[in-house]
Amino acid sequence: MTARQRAILHLLVEEYIKTKAPVPSARLAEGLGLSPALARYELIALEEMGYLTKPHASAGRVPTRQGFRQYSLSLLPPKPLPESVQARLERALSGAKEPEAFLVKVAVGLSGYPALLRLRPRKTPKVLQVHLSPLAENTLAVFVLEGGRVKEARLPLALSPERLREAEAVLAGPFSELPPPPRGLEDLFAHLARALNAGLSLSYREGLAEALKEPEAQNPGFLERLVQLYEAGGEEVLTPPGRVDVRVGEVEGLAQVQAGFAKGEWLGELTLIGPMRMRYPEALSVALGLTQVYTGVHAG
């Protein structure tokens, strides 16, 4: 991609984010001081490369997933939040009774997008024992962890007492990771792994109503996928501390801006969720800036 093609693509993406409508070639030619013929020529080239598409023969063009991704990655590393904003956030966070809950509220307020904060311990505590009890239609799992912590979970499986005793024998601790499941108990061990991960993690969510303001929310499929992502248990690997990721279209129609961090004994990740037509510059700055303030690390 040439520098001129990159400039055209970035202007088109920014116009589309702003207007929510296909962008005509005349607008790009005017914005970049190009002749209409040259603008059309470069747009055809970008379309052939997969960065743009034309929804209707007479309409302008819109970015594809590939186009949004190229644009968003070009914004890394993000611009830092203004120092005055950082200073206000520091004061507010230091006085907050629940800093994590406050953090996601601020993320929503500054970005205009739903926010999800996930925290996991740096070191997973060892499991000393696992007790499994049959219920009417479920199985009760009780994890006894080092340090005296106990976690309970109801698993959506109904198994015989004999099978549960077989599983308990395999789960005799201590262990840091679940051992391989016996034949026929793969589903039980998969549920145990999810329950254990969820029991060790903390999550904070805020701002789902912000998604309803987006035109894309008129599409029931878009809204369903967004809610599922927002409510997800967070079993995925966290973004590494100090890194910012952009995930465009991995879930159809959605974009995620994620900033990883470390604080004390915890690893964490702040995620902003929106449509692919996301305001990436603001979202990236907010995600990185808030995690820096939260952990006491500031951009130069």
Coordinates of C-alpha atoms in Angstrom, one line a residue:
M1 CA 0.0 0.0 0.0
T2 CA 1.4 3.4 -1.0
A3 CA 1.4 6.4 1.3
R4 CA -1.4 8.0 -0.8
Q5 CA -3.5 4.9 -0.6
R6 CA -3.0 4.8 3.1
A7 CA -4.1 8.5 3.4
I8 CA -7.2 7.8 1.4
L9 CA -8.1 4.7 3.4
H10 CA -7.6 6.5 6.7
L11 CA -9.7 9.5 5.7
L12 CA -12.5 7.2 4.4
V13 CA -12.6 5.2 7.6
E14 CA -12.7 8.4 9.7
E15 CA -15.5 9.8 7.5
Y16 CA -17.5 6.6 7.7
I17 CA -17.1 6.5 11.5
K18 CA -18.4 10.1 11.7
T19 CA -21.2 9.9 9.1
K20 CA -22.3 6.3 9.3
A21 CA -22.8 6.4 5.5
P22 CA -20.8 5.3 2.5
V23 CA -18.1 7.8 1.6
P24 CA -18.2 9.2 -2.0
S25 CA -14.9 9.6 -4.0
A26 CA -15.6 13.4 -4.4
R27 CA -15.3 13.9 -0.6
L28 CA -11.9 12.1 -0.5
A29 CA -10.6 13.9 -3.6
E30 CA -11.6 17.3 -2.0
G31 CA -10.2 16.3 1.5
L32 CA -6.8 15.3 0.1
G33 CA -6.5 17.7 -2.8
L34 CA -6.6 15.0 -5.5
S35 CA -8.2 15.0 -8.9
P36 CA -11.5 13.0 -9.0
A37 CA -10.0 10.6 -11.5
L38 CA -7.0 9.8 -9.4
A39 CA -9.1 9.4 -6.3
R40 CA -11.4 6.9 -8.1
Y41 CA -8.3 5.0 -9.4
E42 CA -6.9 4.6 -5.9
L43 CA -10.2 3.6 -4.5
I44 CA -10.5 0.8 -7.0
A45 CA -7.1 -0.4 -6.1
L46 CA -8.0 -0.4 -2.4
E47 CA -11.2 -2.2 -3.2
E48 CA -9.2 -4.9 -5.1
M49 CA -6.8 -5.2 -2.1
G50 CA -9.8 -6.0 0.2
Y51 CA -9.8 -2.8 2.3
L52 CA -13.0 -1.3 0.9
T53 CA -16.3 -2.4 -0.5
K54 CA -19.1 -0.7 -2.4
P55 CA -22.5 -1.7 -1.0
H56 CA -24.4 -0.3 -4.1
A57 CA -23.4 0.5 -7.6
S58 CA -24.2 4.2 -7.2
A59 CA -23.1 4.6 -3.5
G60 CA -19.8 5.5 -2.0
R61 CA -17.5 3.0 -0.3
V62 CA -17.3 1.6 3.2
P63 CA -14.4 -0.1 5.0
T64 CA -14.2 -3.8 5.3
R65 CA -13.0 -5.6 8.4
Q66 CA -9.5 -5.6 6.9
G67 CA -9.8 -1.8 6.3
F68 CA -10.9 -1.1 9.9
R69 CA -8.1 -3.3 11.2
Q70 CA -5.4 -1.6 9.1
Y71 CA -6.6 1.8 10.3
S72 CA -6.9 0.9 14.0
L73 CA -3.4 -0.7 14.0
S74 CA -1.9 2.4 12.5
L75 CA -3.0 4.3 15.7
L76 CA -0.7 2.2 17.9
P77 CA 0.8 3.2 20.3
P78 CA -2.2 5.3 21.4
K79 CA -1.9 9.0 22.3
P80 CA -1.8 9.4 26.1
L81 CA -4.6 11.0 27.9
P82 CA -4.1 14.7 28.7
E83 CA -2.1 15.3 31.9
S84 CA -5.0 17.2 33.4
V85 CA -7.3 14.3 32.9
Q86 CA -4.7 11.9 34.4
A87 CA -4.4 14.1 37.4
R88 CA -8.1 14.2 38.0
L89 CA -8.4 10.4 37.6
E90 CA -5.6 9.8 40.1
R91 CA -7.4 11.9 42.7
A92 CA -10.7 10.3 42.0
L93 CA -9.3 6.7 42.1
S94 CA -7.4 7.3 45.3
G95 CA -10.6 8.3 47.0
A96 CA -12.8 5.6 45.5
K97 CA -14.2 2.9 47.9
E98 CA -14.2 0.4 45.0
P99 CA -11.5 1.5 42.5
E100 CA -12.2 -1.3 40.0
A101 CA -16.0 -0.5 39.8
F102 CA -15.1 3.2 39.5
L103 CA -12.6 2.4 36.8
V104 CA -15.2 0.8 34.5
K105 CA -17.7 3.6 35.1
V106 CA -15.0 6.2 34.0
A107 CA -14.1 4.1 31.0
V108 CA -17.7 4.2 29.8
G109 CA -18.0 7.9 30.5
L110 CA -14.8 8.8 28.6
S111 CA -15.3 6.4 25.7
G112 CA -19.0 6.0 25.3
Y113 CA -18.7 2.2 25.0
P114 CA -19.4 -0.7 27.3
A115 CA -16.4 -1.6 29.4
L116 CA -15.3 -4.9 30.9
L117 CA -12.5 -5.2 33.5
R118 CA -11.1 -8.7 34.3
L119 CA -8.6 -9.6 37.1
R120 CA -6.8 -12.8 37.7
P121 CA -4.2 -13.7 40.3
R122 CA -0.6 -13.8 39.0
K123 CA -0.1 -17.1 40.7
T124 CA -2.9 -19.7 40.6
P125 CA -3.4 -21.2 44.1
K126 CA -3.0 -25.0 44.3
V127 CA -6.2 -27.1 44.6
L128 CA -5.9 -29.3 47.7
Q129 CA -9.2 -31.2 47.3
V130 CA -12.2 -31.4 45.1
H131 CA -15.5 -32.8 46.5
L132 CA -18.3 -33.7 44.1
S133 CA -21.9 -34.2 45.3
P134 CA -24.9 -35.3 43.1
L135 CA -27.9 -33.0 43.1
A136 CA -31.3 -33.4 41.5
E137 CA -30.2 -32.3 38.0
N138 CA -26.7 -30.9 38.7
T139 CA -23.5 -31.6 40.4
L140 CA -22.1 -29.6 43.3
A141 CA -18.3 -29.1 43.1
V142 CA -16.4 -27.8 46.2
F143 CA -12.8 -26.7 45.6
V144 CA -10.5 -26.5 48.7
L145 CA -7.6 -24.2 47.8
E146 CA -4.3 -23.5 49.5
G147 CA -4.6 -20.7 52.0
G148 CA -7.9 -22.0 53.3
R149 CA -10.1 -20.6 50.5
V150 CA -13.1 -22.6 49.4
K151 CA -15.0 -22.2 46.1
E152 CA -18.3 -23.8 45.3
A153 CA -19.9 -24.2 41.8
R154 CA -23.0 -25.9 40.5
L155 CA -22.2 -27.8 37.3
P156 CA -25.0 -28.5 34.7
L157 CA -24.4 -32.3 34.7
A158 CA -26.1 -35.1 36.5
L159 CA -23.8 -38.1 37.1
S160 CA -24.0 -41.2 39.3
P161 CA -22.3 -41.3 42.7
E162 CA -20.0 -44.0 41.3
R163 CA -18.8 -41.8 38.5
L164 CA -18.3 -38.8 40.8
R165 CA -16.2 -41.0 43.2
E166 CA -14.1 -42.0 40.2
A167 CA -13.6 -38.4 39.4
E168 CA -12.7 -37.5 43.0
A169 CA -10.0 -40.2 43.0
V170 CA -8.4 -38.6 40.0
L171 CA -8.7 -35.1 41.5
A172 CA -6.8 -35.9 44.7
G173 CA -4.6 -32.9 45.2
P174 CA -2.5 -30.9 45.5
F175 CA -2.3 -29.7 41.9
S176 CA -2.1 -26.4 39.9
E177 CA -3.9 -27.7 36.8
L178 CA -6.6 -30.2 36.5
P179 CA -5.3 -33.7 35.6
P180 CA -6.4 -35.5 32.4
P181 CA -10.0 -36.7 32.7
P182 CA -10.9 -40.4 32.8
R183 CA -12.7 -41.8 29.7
G184 CA -16.3 -40.6 29.7
L185 CA -15.8 -37.8 32.2
E186 CA -14.4 -35.2 29.7
D187 CA -17.5 -33.0 30.0
L188 CA -17.3 -33.0 33.8
F189 CA -13.6 -32.0 33.8
A190 CA -14.3 -29.2 31.2
H191 CA -17.0 -27.8 33.5
L192 CA -14.7 -28.1 36.5
A193 CA -12.0 -26.2 34.7
R194 CA -14.4 -23.4 33.7
A195 CA -15.8 -23.2 37.3
L196 CA -12.3 -23.1 38.8
N197 CA -11.1 -20.3 36.5
A198 CA -14.3 -18.3 37.1
G199 CA -13.9 -18.8 40.9
L200 CA -10.4 -17.3 40.8
S201 CA -11.2 -14.3 38.6
L202 CA -12.9 -11.0 39.3
S203 CA -14.9 -9.1 36.7
Y204 CA -16.6 -5.7 36.5
R205 CA -19.0 -4.6 33.8
E206 CA -20.6 -1.3 33.0
G207 CA -22.3 0.6 30.2
L208 CA -24.2 -1.9 28.1
A209 CA -26.9 0.7 27.5
E210 CA -24.3 2.7 25.6
A211 CA -24.4 0.0 22.8
L212 CA -28.1 0.8 22.3
K213 CA -27.2 4.2 21.0
E214 CA -25.3 2.8 18.0
P215 CA -27.2 2.4 14.7
E216 CA -25.9 -1.2 14.5
A217 CA -28.0 -2.0 17.6
Q218 CA -31.1 -2.0 15.4
N219 CA -29.8 -5.4 14.1
P220 CA -30.9 -8.1 16.6
G221 CA -28.0 -10.3 15.6
F222 CA -25.5 -7.6 16.4
L223 CA -27.1 -6.8 19.7
E224 CA -27.2 -10.5 20.7
R225 CA -23.5 -11.0 19.9
L226 CA -22.6 -7.8 21.8
V227 CA -24.5 -8.9 24.9
Q228 CA -22.9 -12.4 24.7
L229 CA -19.4 -10.8 24.5
Y230 CA -20.2 -8.4 27.3
E231 CA -21.5 -11.2 29.6
A232 CA -18.8 -13.7 28.7
G233 CA -17.1 -15.4 31.6
G234 CA -13.7 -14.3 30.5
E235 CA -11.9 -17.6 30.1
E236 CA -9.6 -16.3 27.4
V237 CA -6.0 -15.4 28.0
L238 CA -5.5 -11.8 29.2
T239 CA -3.7 -9.2 27.1
P240 CA -0.1 -9.0 28.4
P241 CA 0.7 -6.1 30.9
G242 CA 1.6 -2.9 29.1
R243 CA 0.2 -4.0 25.8
V244 CA -2.8 -2.7 23.8
D245 CA -4.6 -4.9 21.4
V246 CA -7.3 -4.2 18.8
R247 CA -9.5 -7.1 17.8
V248 CA -11.7 -6.2 14.8
G249 CA -14.4 -8.5 13.6
E250 CA -13.3 -11.6 15.5
V251 CA -16.8 -11.5 16.7
E252 CA -19.0 -10.6 13.7
G253 CA -19.6 -6.9 13.5
L254 CA -17.8 -6.0 16.7
A255 CA -14.5 -4.5 17.7
Q256 CA -12.6 -4.8 21.0
V257 CA -9.9 -2.5 22.4
Q258 CA -8.0 -4.2 25.2
A259 CA -5.3 -2.9 27.5
G260 CA -3.4 -5.3 29.7
F261 CA -1.8 -4.4 33.1
A262 CA -0.4 -5.8 36.3
K263 CA -1.0 -4.6 39.8
G264 CA 0.3 -6.3 42.9
E265 CA -0.7 -9.9 42.9
W266 CA -3.1 -9.4 40.0
L267 CA -3.0 -9.4 36.2
G268 CA -5.8 -7.6 34.5
E269 CA -7.3 -6.4 31.3
L270 CA -9.7 -3.5 30.4
T271 CA -11.8 -4.0 27.3
L272 CA -14.0 -1.5 25.5
I273 CA -16.6 -3.1 23.1
G274 CA -18.3 -1.4 20.2
P275 CA -19.1 -1.8 16.5
M276 CA -16.4 -2.1 13.9
R277 CA -17.3 1.5 13.2
M278 CA -15.7 2.4 16.6
R279 CA -14.0 5.7 17.5
Y280 CA -10.6 4.0 17.8
P281 CA -8.4 7.0 18.7
E282 CA -10.5 7.8 21.7
A283 CA -11.1 4.2 22.8
L284 CA -7.3 3.3 22.6
S285 CA -6.3 6.4 24.6
V286 CA -8.9 5.7 27.2
A287 CA -8.1 2.0 27.6
L288 CA -4.4 2.6 27.9
G289 CA -4.6 5.8 29.9
L290 CA -7.0 4.3 32.6
T291 CA -4.9 1.2 33.1
Q292 CA -1.8 3.4 33.5
V293 CA -3.5 5.6 36.1
Y294 CA -4.9 2.5 37.9
T295 CA -1.4 0.9 38.1
G296 CA 0.5 4.1 38.7
V297 CA 2.4 3.9 35.4
H298 CA 2.2 7.0 33.2
A299 CA 3.2 7.7 29.6
G300 CA 6.0 10.1 29.2

